[in-house]
One Martini backbone bead per residue (centre of mass of N, CA, C, O) as a GRO file, in nm:
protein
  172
    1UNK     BB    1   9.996  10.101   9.627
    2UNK     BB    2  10.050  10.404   9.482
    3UNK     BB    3  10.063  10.568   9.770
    4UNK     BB    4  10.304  10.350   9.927
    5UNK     BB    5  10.554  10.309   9.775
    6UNK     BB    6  10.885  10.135   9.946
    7UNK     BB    7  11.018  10.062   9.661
    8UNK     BB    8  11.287   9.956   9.409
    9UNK     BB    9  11.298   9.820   9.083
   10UNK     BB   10  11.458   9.587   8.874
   11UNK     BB   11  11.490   9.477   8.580
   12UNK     BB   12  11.444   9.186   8.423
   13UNK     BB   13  11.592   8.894   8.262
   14UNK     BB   14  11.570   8.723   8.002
   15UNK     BB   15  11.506   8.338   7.980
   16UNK     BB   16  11.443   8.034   7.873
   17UNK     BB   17  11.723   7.825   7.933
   18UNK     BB   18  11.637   7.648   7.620
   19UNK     BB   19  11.343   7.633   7.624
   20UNK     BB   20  11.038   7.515   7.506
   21UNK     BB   21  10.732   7.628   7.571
   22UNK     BB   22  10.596   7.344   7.360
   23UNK     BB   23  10.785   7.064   7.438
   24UNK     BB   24  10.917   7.130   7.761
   25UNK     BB   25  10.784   7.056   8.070
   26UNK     BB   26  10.923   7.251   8.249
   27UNK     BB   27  10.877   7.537   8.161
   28UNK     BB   28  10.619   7.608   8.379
   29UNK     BB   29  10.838   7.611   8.650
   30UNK     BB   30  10.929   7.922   8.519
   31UNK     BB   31  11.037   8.201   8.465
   32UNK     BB   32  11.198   8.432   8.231
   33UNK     BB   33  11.226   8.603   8.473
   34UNK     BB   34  11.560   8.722   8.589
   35UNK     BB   35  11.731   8.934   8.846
   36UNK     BB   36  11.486   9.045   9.010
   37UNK     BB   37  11.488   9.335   9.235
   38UNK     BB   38  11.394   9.435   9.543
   39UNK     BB   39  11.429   9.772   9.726
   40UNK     BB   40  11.425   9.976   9.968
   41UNK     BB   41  11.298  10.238   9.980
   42UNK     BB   42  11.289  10.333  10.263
   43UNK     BB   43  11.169  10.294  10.548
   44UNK     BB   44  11.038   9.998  10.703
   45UNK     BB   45  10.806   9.878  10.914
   46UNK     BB   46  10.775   9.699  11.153
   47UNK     BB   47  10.501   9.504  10.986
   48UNK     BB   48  10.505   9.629  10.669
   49UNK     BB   49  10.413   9.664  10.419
   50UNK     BB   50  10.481   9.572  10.075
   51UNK     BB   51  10.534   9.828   9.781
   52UNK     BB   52  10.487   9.813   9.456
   53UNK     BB   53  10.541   9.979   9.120
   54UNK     BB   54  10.363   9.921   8.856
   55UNK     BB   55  10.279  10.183   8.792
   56UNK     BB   56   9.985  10.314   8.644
   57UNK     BB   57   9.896  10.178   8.382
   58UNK     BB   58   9.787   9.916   8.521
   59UNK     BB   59   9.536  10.062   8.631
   60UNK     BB   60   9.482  10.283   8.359
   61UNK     BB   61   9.477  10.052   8.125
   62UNK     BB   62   9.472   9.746   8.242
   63UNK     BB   63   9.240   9.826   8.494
   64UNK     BB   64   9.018  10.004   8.404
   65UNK     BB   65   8.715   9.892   8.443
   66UNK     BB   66   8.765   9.814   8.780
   67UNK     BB   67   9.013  10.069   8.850
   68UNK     BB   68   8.914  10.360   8.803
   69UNK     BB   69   8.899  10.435   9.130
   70UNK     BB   70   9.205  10.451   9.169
   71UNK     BB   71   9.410  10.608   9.328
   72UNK     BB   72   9.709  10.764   9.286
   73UNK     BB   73   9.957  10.944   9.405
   74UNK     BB   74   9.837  11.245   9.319
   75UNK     BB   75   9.583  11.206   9.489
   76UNK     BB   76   9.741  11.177   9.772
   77UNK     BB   77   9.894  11.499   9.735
   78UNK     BB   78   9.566  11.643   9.719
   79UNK     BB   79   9.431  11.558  10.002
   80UNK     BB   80   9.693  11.647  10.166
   81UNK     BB   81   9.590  11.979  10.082
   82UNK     BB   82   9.304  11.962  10.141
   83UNK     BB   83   9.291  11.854  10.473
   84UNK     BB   84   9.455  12.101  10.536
   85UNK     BB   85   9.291  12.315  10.477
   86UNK     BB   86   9.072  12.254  10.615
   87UNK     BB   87   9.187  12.267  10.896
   88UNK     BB   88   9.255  12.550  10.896
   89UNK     BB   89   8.982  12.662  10.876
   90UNK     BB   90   8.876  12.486  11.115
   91UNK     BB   91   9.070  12.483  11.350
   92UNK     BB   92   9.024  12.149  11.398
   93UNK     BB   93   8.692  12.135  11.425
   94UNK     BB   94   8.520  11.865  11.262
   95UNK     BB   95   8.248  11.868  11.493
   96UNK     BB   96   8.053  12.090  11.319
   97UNK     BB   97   7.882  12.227  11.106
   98UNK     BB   98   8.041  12.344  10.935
   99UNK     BB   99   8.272  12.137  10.854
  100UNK     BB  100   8.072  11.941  10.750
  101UNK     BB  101   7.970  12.138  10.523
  102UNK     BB  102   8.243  12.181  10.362
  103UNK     BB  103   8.304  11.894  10.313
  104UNK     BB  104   8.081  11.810  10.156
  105UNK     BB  105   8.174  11.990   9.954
  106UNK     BB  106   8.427  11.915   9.872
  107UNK     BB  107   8.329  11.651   9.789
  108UNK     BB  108   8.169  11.766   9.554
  109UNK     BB  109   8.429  11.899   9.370
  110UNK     BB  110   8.557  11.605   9.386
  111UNK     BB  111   8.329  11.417   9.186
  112UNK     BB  112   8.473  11.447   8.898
  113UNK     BB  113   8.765  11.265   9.058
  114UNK     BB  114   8.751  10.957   9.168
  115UNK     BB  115   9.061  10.941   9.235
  116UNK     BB  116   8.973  11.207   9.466
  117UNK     BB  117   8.754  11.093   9.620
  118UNK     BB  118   8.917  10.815   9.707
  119UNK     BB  119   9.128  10.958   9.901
  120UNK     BB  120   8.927  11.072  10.050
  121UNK     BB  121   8.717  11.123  10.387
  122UNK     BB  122   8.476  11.109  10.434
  123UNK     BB  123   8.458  11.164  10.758
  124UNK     BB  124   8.562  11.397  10.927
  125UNK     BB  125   8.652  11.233  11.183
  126UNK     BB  126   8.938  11.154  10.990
  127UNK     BB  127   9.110  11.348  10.979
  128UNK     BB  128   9.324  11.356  11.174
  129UNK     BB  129   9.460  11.117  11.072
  130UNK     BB  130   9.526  11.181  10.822
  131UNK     BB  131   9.715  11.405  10.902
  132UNK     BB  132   9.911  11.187  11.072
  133UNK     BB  133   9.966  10.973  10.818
  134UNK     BB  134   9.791  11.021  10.534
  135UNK     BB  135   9.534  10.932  10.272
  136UNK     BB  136   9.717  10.637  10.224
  137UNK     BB  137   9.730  10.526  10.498
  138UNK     BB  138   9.431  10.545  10.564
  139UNK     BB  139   9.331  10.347  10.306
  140UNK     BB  140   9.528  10.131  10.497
  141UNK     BB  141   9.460   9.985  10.809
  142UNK     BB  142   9.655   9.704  10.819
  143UNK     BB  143   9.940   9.839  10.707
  144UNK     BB  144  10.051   9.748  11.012
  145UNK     BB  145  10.160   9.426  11.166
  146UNK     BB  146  10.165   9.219  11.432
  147UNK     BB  147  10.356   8.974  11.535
  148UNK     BB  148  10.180   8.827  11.604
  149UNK     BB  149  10.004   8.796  11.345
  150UNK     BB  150  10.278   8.721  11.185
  151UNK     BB  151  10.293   8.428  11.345
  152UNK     BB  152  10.009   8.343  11.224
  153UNK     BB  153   9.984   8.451  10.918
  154UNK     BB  154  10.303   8.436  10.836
  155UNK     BB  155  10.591   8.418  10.601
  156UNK     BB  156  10.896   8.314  10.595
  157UNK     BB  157  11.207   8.429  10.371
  158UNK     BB  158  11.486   8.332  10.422
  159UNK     BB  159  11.542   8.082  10.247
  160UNK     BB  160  11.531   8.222  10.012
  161UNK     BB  161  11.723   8.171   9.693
  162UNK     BB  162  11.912   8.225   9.422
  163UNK     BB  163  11.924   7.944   9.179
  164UNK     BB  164  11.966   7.675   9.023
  165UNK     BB  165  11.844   7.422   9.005
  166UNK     BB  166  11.963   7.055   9.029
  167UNK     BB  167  11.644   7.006   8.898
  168UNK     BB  168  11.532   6.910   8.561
  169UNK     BB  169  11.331   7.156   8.507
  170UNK     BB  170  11.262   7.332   8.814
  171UNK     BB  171  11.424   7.588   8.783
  172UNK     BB  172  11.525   7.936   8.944
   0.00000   0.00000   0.00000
């Protein structure tokens, strides 16, 4: 998610171990990309989803044309600065006819930007939260989850470890 990344990625070490990849079975147990480090950048809430910054080019040229309308980080810099200015114009009372018309409007002024136009919340009832939030948070209803759930549904990462496998080509 372009814009809630609160990790930071260090390059990896590209190796291919001496195997050859047409050759050597098991060169497809391993990736040559090695030494790959990701370290949180903020605190991150317990139960809070990890995300990493693909970079925008990811979304931008790589997923062209399915992922044309994904927001990236600054348009939810721009729909936070809209949505505040909103807000202060009616005077956080969103659920008048004015403010309804308003944002409406609003967000046909940004229909010619779909990824600010994705980043804005359809309704204006959802404005406090986003206020609160930031329509980044906004944007992903899950994205901290209770240990209830993560007992049920996650998996521990604690016991894996870099280096390389006992294993004959079983990777690293």
């Amino acid at each position: 998610h372009p814009g809630l990344v609160n990790t930071q990625m260090t390059l990896p070490k590209i190796n291919s171990a001496g195997l050859h990849r047409y050759s050597d079975p098991g060169v497809g147990a391993f990736s040559n990309f090695h030494d790959f480090t990701v370290s949180a950048s903020q605190h991150i809430q317990a139960g809070m989803e990890i995300f990493v910054d693909y970079g925008e080019d990811y979304f931008v040229d790589v997923l062209e044309n399915d992922w044309i309308h994904i927001p990236m980080e600054e348009d939810y810099e721009k729909g936070d600065n809209i949505i505040w200015m909103f807000w202060k114009t009616v005077h956080g009372q969103v659920d008048t006819a004015h403010a309804k018309l308003l944002w409406t409007f609003i967000r046909q002024l940004a229909a010619h930007n779909g990824r600010l136009l994705a980043a804005l919340p359809s309704d204006p009832n959802d404005i406090p939260k986003a206020i609160k939030l930031g329509t980044a948070m906004l944007s992903v209803p899950n994205v901290v989850r209770t240990s209830e759930w993560l007992e049920k549904n996650g998996q521990c990462l604690d016991n894996i470890r870099p280096g390389q496998s006992t294993l004959e080509q079983a990777g690293r």
